[in-house]
Short mmCIF file of C-alpha atoms and ligand atoms in Angstrom, two decimals:
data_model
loop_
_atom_site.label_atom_id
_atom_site.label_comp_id
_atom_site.label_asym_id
_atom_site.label_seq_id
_atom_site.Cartn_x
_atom_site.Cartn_y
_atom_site.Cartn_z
CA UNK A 1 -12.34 -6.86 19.77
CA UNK A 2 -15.38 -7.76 18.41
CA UNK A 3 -16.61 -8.24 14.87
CA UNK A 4 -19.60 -5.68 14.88
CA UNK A 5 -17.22 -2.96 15.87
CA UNK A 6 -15.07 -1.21 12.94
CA UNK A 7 -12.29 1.83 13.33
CA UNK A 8 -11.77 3.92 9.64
CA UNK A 9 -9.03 6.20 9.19
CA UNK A 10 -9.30 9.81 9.39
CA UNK A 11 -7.47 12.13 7.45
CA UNK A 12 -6.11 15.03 6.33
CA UNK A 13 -4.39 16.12 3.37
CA UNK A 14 -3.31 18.67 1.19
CA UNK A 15 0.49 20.90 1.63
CA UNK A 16 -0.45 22.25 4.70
CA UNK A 17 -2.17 19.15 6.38
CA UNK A 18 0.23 19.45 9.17
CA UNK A 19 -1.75 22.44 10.58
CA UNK A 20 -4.40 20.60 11.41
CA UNK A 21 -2.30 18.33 13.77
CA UNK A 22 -2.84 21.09 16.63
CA UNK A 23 -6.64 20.83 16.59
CA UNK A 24 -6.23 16.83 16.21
CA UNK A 25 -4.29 15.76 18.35
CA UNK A 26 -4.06 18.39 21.37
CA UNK A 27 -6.69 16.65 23.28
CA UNK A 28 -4.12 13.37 23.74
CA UNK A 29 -1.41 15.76 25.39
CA UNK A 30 1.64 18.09 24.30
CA UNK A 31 4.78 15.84 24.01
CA UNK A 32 4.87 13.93 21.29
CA UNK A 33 7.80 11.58 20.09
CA UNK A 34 8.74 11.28 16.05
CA UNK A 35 9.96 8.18 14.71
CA UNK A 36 10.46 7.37 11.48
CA UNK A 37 12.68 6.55 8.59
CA UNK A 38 15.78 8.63 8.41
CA UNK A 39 14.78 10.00 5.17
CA UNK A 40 11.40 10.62 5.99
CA UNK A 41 12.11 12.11 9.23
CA UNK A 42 14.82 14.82 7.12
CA UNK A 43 11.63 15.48 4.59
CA UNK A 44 9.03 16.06 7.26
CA UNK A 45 11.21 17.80 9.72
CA UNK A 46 10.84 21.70 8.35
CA UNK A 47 7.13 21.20 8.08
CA UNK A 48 6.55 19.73 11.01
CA UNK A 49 8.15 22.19 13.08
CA UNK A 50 6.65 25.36 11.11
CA UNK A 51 2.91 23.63 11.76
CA UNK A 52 3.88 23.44 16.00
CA UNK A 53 5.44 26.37 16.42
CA UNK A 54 2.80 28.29 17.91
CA UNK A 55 0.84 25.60 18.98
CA UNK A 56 0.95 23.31 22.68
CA UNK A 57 2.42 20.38 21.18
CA UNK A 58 6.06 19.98 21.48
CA UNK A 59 8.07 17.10 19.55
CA UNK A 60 10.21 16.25 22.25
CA UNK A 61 12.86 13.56 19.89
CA UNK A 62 13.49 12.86 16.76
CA UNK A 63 13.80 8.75 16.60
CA UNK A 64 15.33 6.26 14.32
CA UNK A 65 12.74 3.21 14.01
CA UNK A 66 15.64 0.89 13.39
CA UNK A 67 15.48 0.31 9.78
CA UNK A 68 13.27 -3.36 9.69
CA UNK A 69 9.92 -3.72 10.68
CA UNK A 70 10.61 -6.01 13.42
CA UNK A 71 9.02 -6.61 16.80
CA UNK A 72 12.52 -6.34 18.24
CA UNK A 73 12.74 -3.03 17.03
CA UNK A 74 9.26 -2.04 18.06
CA UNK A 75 10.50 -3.25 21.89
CA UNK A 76 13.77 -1.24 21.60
CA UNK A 77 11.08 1.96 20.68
CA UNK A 78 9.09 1.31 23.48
CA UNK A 79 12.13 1.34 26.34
CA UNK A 80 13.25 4.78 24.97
CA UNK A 81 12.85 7.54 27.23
CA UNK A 82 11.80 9.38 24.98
CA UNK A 83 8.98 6.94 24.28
CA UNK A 84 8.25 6.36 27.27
CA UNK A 85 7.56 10.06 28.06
CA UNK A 86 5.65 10.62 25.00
CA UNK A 87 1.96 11.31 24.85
CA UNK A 88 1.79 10.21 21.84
CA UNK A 89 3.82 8.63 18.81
CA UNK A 90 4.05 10.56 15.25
CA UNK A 91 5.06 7.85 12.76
CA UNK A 92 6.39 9.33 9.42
CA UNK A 93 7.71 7.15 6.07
CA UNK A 94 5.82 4.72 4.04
CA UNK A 95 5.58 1.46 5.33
CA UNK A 96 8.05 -0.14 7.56
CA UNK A 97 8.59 2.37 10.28
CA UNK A 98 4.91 3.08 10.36
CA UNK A 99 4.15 -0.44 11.29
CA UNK A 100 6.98 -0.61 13.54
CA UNK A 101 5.20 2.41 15.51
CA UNK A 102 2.04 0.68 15.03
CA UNK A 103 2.82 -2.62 16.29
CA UNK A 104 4.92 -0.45 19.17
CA UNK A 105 1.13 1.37 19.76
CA UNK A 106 -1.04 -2.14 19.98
CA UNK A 107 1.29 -3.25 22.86
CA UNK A 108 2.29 -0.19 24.48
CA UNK A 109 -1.12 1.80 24.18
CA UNK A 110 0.15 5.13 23.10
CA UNK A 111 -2.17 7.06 20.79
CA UNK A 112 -0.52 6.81 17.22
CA UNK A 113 -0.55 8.83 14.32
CA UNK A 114 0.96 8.77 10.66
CA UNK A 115 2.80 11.05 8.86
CA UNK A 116 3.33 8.96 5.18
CA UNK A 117 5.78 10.83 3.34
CA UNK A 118 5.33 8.54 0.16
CA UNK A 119 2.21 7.43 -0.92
CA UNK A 120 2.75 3.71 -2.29
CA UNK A 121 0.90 1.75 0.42
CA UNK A 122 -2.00 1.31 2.72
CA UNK A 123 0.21 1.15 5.73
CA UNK A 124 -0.29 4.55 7.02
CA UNK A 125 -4.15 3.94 7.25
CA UNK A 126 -4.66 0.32 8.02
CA UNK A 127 -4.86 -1.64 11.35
CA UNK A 128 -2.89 -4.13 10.20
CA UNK A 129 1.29 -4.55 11.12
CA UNK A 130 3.47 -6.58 8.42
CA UNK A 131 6.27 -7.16 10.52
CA UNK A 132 9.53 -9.05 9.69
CA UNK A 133 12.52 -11.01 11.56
CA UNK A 134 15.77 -8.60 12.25
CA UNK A 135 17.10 -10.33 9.17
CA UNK A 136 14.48 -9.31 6.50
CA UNK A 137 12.70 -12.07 6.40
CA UNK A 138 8.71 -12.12 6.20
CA UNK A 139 7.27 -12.93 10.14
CA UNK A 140 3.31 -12.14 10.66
CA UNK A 141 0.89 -9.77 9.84
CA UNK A 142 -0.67 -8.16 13.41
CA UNK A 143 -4.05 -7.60 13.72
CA UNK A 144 -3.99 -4.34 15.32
CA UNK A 145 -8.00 -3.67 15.17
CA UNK A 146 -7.48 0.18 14.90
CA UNK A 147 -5.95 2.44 12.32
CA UNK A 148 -4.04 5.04 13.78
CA UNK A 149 -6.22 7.53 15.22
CA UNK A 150 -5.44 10.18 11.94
CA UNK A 151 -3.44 10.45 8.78
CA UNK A 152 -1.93 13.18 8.09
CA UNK A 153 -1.31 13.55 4.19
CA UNK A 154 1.06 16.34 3.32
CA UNK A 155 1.14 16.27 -0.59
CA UNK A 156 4.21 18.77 -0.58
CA UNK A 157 6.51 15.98 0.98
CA UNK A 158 5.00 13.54 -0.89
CA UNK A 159 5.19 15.55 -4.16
CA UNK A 160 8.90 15.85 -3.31
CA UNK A 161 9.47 12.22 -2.72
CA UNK A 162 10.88 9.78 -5.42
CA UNK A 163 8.23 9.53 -7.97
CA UNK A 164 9.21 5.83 -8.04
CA UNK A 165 7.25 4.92 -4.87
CA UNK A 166 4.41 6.60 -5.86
CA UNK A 167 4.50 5.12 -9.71
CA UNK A 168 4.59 1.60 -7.82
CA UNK A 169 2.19 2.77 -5.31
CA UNK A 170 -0.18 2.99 -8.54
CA UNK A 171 0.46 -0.65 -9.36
CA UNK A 172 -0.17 -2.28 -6.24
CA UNK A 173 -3.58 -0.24 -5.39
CA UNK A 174 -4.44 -0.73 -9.20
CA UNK A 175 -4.95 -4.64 -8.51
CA UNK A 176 -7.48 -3.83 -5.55
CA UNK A 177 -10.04 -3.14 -6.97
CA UNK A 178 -10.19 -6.12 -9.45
CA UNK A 179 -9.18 -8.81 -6.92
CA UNK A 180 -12.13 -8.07 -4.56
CA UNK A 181 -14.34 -7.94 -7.31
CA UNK A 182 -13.14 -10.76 -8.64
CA UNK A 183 -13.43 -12.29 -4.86
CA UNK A 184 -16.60 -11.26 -4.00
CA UNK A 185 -17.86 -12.34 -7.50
CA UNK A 186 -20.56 -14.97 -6.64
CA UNK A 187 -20.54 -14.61 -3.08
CA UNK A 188 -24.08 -13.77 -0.60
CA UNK A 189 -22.45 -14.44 2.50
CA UNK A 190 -20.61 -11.25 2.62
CA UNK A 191 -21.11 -8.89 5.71
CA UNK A 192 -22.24 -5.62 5.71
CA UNK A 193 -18.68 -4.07 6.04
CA UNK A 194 -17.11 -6.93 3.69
CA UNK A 195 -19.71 -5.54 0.80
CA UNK A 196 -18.88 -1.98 1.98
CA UNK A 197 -15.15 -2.71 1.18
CA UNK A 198 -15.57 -4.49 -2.48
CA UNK A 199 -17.62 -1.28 -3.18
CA UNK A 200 -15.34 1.04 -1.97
CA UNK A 201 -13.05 -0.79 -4.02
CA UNK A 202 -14.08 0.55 -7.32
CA UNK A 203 -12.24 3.47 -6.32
CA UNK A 204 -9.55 1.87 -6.74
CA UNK A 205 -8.59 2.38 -9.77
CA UNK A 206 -11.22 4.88 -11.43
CA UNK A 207 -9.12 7.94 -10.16
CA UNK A 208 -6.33 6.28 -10.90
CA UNK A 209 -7.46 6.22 -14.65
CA UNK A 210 -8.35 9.57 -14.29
CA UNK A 211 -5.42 11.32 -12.72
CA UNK A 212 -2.56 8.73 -12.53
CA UNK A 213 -0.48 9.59 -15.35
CA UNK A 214 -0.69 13.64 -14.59
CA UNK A 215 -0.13 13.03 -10.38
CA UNK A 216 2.84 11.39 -11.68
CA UNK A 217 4.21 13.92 -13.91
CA UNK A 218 3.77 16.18 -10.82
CA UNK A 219 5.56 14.05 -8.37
CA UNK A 220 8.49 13.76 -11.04
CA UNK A 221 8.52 17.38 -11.22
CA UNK A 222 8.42 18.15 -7.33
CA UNK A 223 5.02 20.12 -7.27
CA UNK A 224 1.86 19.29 -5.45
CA UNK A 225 -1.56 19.34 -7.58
CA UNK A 226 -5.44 17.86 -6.93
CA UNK A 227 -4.01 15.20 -9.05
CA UNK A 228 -1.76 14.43 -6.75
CA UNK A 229 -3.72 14.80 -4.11
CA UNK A 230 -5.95 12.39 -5.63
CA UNK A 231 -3.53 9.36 -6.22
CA UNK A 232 -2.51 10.05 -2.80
CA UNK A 233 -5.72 9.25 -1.02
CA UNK A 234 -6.52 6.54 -3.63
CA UNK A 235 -3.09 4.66 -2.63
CA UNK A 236 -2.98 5.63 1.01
CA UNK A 237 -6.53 5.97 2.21
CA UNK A 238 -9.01 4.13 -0.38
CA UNK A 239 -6.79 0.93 -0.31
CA UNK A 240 -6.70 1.30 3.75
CA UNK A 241 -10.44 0.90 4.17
CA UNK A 242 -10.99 -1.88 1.43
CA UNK A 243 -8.12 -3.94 3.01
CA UNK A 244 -9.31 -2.80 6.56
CA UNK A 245 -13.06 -4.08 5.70
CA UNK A 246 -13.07 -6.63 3.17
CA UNK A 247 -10.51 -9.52 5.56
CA UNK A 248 -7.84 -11.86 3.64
CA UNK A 249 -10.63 -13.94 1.40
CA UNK A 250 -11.37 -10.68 -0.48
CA UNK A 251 -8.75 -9.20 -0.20
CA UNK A 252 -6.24 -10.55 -2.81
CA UNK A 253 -5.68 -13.47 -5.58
CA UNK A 254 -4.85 -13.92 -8.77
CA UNK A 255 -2.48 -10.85 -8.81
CA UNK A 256 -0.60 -11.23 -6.04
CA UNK A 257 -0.36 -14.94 -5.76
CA UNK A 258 1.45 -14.51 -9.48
CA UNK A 259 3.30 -11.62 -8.20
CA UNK A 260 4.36 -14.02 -5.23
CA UNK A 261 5.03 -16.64 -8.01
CA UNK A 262 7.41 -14.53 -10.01
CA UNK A 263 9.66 -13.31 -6.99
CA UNK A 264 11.20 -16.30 -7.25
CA UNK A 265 12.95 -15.30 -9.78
CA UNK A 266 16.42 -13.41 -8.72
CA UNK A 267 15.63 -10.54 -11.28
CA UNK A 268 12.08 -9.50 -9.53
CA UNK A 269 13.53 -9.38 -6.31
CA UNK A 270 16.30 -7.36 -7.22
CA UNK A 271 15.73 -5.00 -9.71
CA UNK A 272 11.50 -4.59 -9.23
CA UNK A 273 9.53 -3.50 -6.95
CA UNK A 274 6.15 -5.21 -5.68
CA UNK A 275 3.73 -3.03 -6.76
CA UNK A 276 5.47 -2.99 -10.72
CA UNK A 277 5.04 -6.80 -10.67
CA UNK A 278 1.55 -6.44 -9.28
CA UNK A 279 0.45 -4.21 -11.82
CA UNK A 280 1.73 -6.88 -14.46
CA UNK A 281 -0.56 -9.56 -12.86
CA UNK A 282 -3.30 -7.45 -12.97
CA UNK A 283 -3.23 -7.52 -16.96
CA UNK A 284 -2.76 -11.33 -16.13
CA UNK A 285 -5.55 -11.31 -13.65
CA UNK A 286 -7.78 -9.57 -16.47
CA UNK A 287 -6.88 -12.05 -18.98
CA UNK A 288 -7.64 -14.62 -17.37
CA UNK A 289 -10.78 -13.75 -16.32
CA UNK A 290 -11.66 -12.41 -19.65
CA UNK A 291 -11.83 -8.83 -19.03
CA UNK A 292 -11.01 -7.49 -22.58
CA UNK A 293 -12.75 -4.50 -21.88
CA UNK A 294 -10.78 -3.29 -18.51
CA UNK A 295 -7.11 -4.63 -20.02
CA UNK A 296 -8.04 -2.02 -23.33
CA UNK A 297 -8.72 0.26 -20.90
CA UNK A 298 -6.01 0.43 -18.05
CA UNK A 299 -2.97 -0.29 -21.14
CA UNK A 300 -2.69 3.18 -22.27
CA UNK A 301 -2.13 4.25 -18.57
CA UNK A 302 -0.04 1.57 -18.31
CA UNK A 303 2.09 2.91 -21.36
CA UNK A 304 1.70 6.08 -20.44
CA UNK A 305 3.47 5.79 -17.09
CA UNK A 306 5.67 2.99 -18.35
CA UNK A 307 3.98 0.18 -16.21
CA UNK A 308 4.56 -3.70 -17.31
CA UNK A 309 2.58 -4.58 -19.62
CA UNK A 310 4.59 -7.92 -21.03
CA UNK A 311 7.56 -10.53 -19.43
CA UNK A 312 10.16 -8.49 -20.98
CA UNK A 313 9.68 -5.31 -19.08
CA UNK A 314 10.11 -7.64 -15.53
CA UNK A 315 13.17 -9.01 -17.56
CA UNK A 316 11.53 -12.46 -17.46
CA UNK A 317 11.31 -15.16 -20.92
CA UNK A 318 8.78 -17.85 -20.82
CA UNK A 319 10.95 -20.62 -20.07
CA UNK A 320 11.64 -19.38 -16.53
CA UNK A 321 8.12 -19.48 -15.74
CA UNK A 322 7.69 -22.78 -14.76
CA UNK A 323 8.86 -22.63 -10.84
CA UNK A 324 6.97 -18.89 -11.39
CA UNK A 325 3.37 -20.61 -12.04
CA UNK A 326 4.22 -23.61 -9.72
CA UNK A 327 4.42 -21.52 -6.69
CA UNK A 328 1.57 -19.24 -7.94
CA UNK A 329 -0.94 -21.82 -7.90
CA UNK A 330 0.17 -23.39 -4.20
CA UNK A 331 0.02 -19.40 -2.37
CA UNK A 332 -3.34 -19.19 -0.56
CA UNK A 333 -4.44 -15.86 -2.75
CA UNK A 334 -5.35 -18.45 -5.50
CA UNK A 335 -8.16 -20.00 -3.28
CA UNK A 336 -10.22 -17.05 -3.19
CA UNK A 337 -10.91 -16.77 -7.36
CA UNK A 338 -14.22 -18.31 -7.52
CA UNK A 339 -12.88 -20.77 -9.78
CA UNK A 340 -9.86 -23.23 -10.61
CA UNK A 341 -7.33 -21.67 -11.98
CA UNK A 342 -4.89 -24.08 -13.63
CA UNK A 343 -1.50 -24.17 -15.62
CA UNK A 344 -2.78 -24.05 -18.95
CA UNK A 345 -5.43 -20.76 -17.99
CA UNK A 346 -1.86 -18.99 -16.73
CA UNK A 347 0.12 -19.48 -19.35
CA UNK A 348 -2.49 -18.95 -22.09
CA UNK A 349 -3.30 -15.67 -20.76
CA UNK A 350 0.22 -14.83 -20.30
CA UNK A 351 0.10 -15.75 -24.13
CA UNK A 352 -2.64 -13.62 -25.10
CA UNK A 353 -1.01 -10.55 -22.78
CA UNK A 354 1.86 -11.19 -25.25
CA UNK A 355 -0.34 -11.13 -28.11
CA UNK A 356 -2.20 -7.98 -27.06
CA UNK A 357 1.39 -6.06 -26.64
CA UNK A 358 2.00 -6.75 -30.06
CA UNK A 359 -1.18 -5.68 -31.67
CA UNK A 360 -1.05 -2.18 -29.55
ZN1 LIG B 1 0.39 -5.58 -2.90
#
């Protein structure tokens, strides 16, 4: 595909976004196949069939994506009958199972559309497939070139959902915006939709500022809100088109590569999730980059949701950070801060985040 060509999501959201899935998607067919997560199939199930039941599209199986992310699993999709007789795919759940579908889509063809029933990643509205061996373990990100074709948002499930995906969900898109800025910092040789995407990027965390702590509060208590509704695009959508246009030099450094850094550690694998340690190295990020301003104002979210906001909330001391900053600095994320970042700048602003927690 070439470069001067660029797909954005579509969406729709809101509790009764599934009623627009008649008007959307009727011109690809009537039989459509739903695949998914167990969990998110059980959650999307009672609204999915309320929104078809008068309408020409029939859901003609419910399907298991296999529970991994794996091309093997995207094959064993494809050779289901059910598949196979399907219009068109309905992907519902966060991450995994939509890229299964979505990887299942770029070989098999079949128009594709997602259902997130959580809103803690981009997944549902970005082009790209993180797919993994059978086993767990990290494989290759796909370049799919197209989003799916429409996202449909409804806030009710996701209101319903465990307020623990979204409240990570927060963390991860939270670093967006300040690691393309941070990226991009410097830089004229940006395209048109590479500049689009830093841009877009600010919203990244503005609403996030703005509504995160009451969207939460919602989630937590099971009830849909424009708060929520907010945090939902934000997470979902915004972070779909600045991944979508800004391409892997923008896209993420000093954050992640330090969130990469600390999974070494047994305890961040196993007791937090990705976007909680992101959020972390965003205070990290800031520090280091001498952001005073943006770390005074993202900490009283940050309390107020109970986000990281020093080592001992990630269960971590100092002294284990040495393999921690080792592997941070030899990721490829580090590459794209427009300067050298080195040892000492890590640990001193780990120092001063330290510092800071104390004084607040
Ligand atoms: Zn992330």
């Amino acid at each position: 595909m070439s470069e001067n060509q660029k797909f954005f999501p579509n969406y729709t959201v809101g509790p009764d976004a599934y009623d627009a899935i008649e008007t959307v998607c009727s011109r690809y067919g009537t039989k459509a196949v739903a695949i998914g997560g167990k969990r998110a199939l059980a959650a999307a199930k009672p609204a999915l069939e309320k929104a078809l039941k008068n309408s020409s599209i029939e859901i003609i199986a419910y399907e298991w994506y296999g529970g991994e992310a794996s091309l093997e699993n995207s094959e064993m999709l494809m050779n289901l009958d059910s598949y196979k007789q399907a219009d068109m795919v309905f992907a519902f759940g966060g991450g995994k199972a939509i890229d299964t579908c979505k990887y299942a889509s770029l070989i098999s063809g079949k128009p594709f559309f997602t259902f997130p029933t959580i809103a803690a990643t981009c997944a549902p509205a970005s082009a790209e497939a993180i797919m993994y061996y059978p086993n767990g373990v990290a494989r290759d990100t796909y370049e799919c070139h197209k989003p799916a074709i429409h996202v449909f948002i409804n806030t009710d499930i996701i209101a319903k959902a465990p307020d623990v995906y979204l409240w990570a969900g927060i963390g991860d898109t939270m670093a967006k915006h300040f690691e393309t800025s941070l990226a991009a910092r410097g830089r004229n040789d940006l395209s048109f939709t590479q500049a689009l995407g830093v841009e877009v990027g600010t919203m990244c965390y503005r609403p996030l500022v703005q509504y995160g702590a009451k969207a939460l509060e919602d989630c937590k208590a099971d009830h849909t809100s424009e708060e929520l509704e907010q945090i939902a695009l934000t997470n979902i959508i915004t972070t779909g088109i600045v991944s979508g246009c800004v391409g892997v030099t923008i896209n993420s450094n000093i954050a992640h590569a330090l969130c990469y850094g600390l999974t070494v550690l047994h305890q961040i694998e196993k007791n937090h999730l990705h976007g909680e340690v992101v959020s972390y190295c965003t205070l990290v990020l800031l520090m280091i980059d001498g952001q005073m301003d943006k770390v005074d104002e993202l900490y009283p979210l940050y309390k107020a949701i109970k986000l990281p906001t020093k080592l001992a909330d990630l269960e971590v001391t100092r002294d284990e950070l040495g393999p921690v900053v080792e592997k941070m600095l030899s990721v490829d994320d580090i590459k794209y801060v427009p300067y050298k970042v080195t040892e000492e700048m890590v640990y001193n602003a780990i120092d001063a985040l330290e510092e800071y927690n104390k004084a607040h």
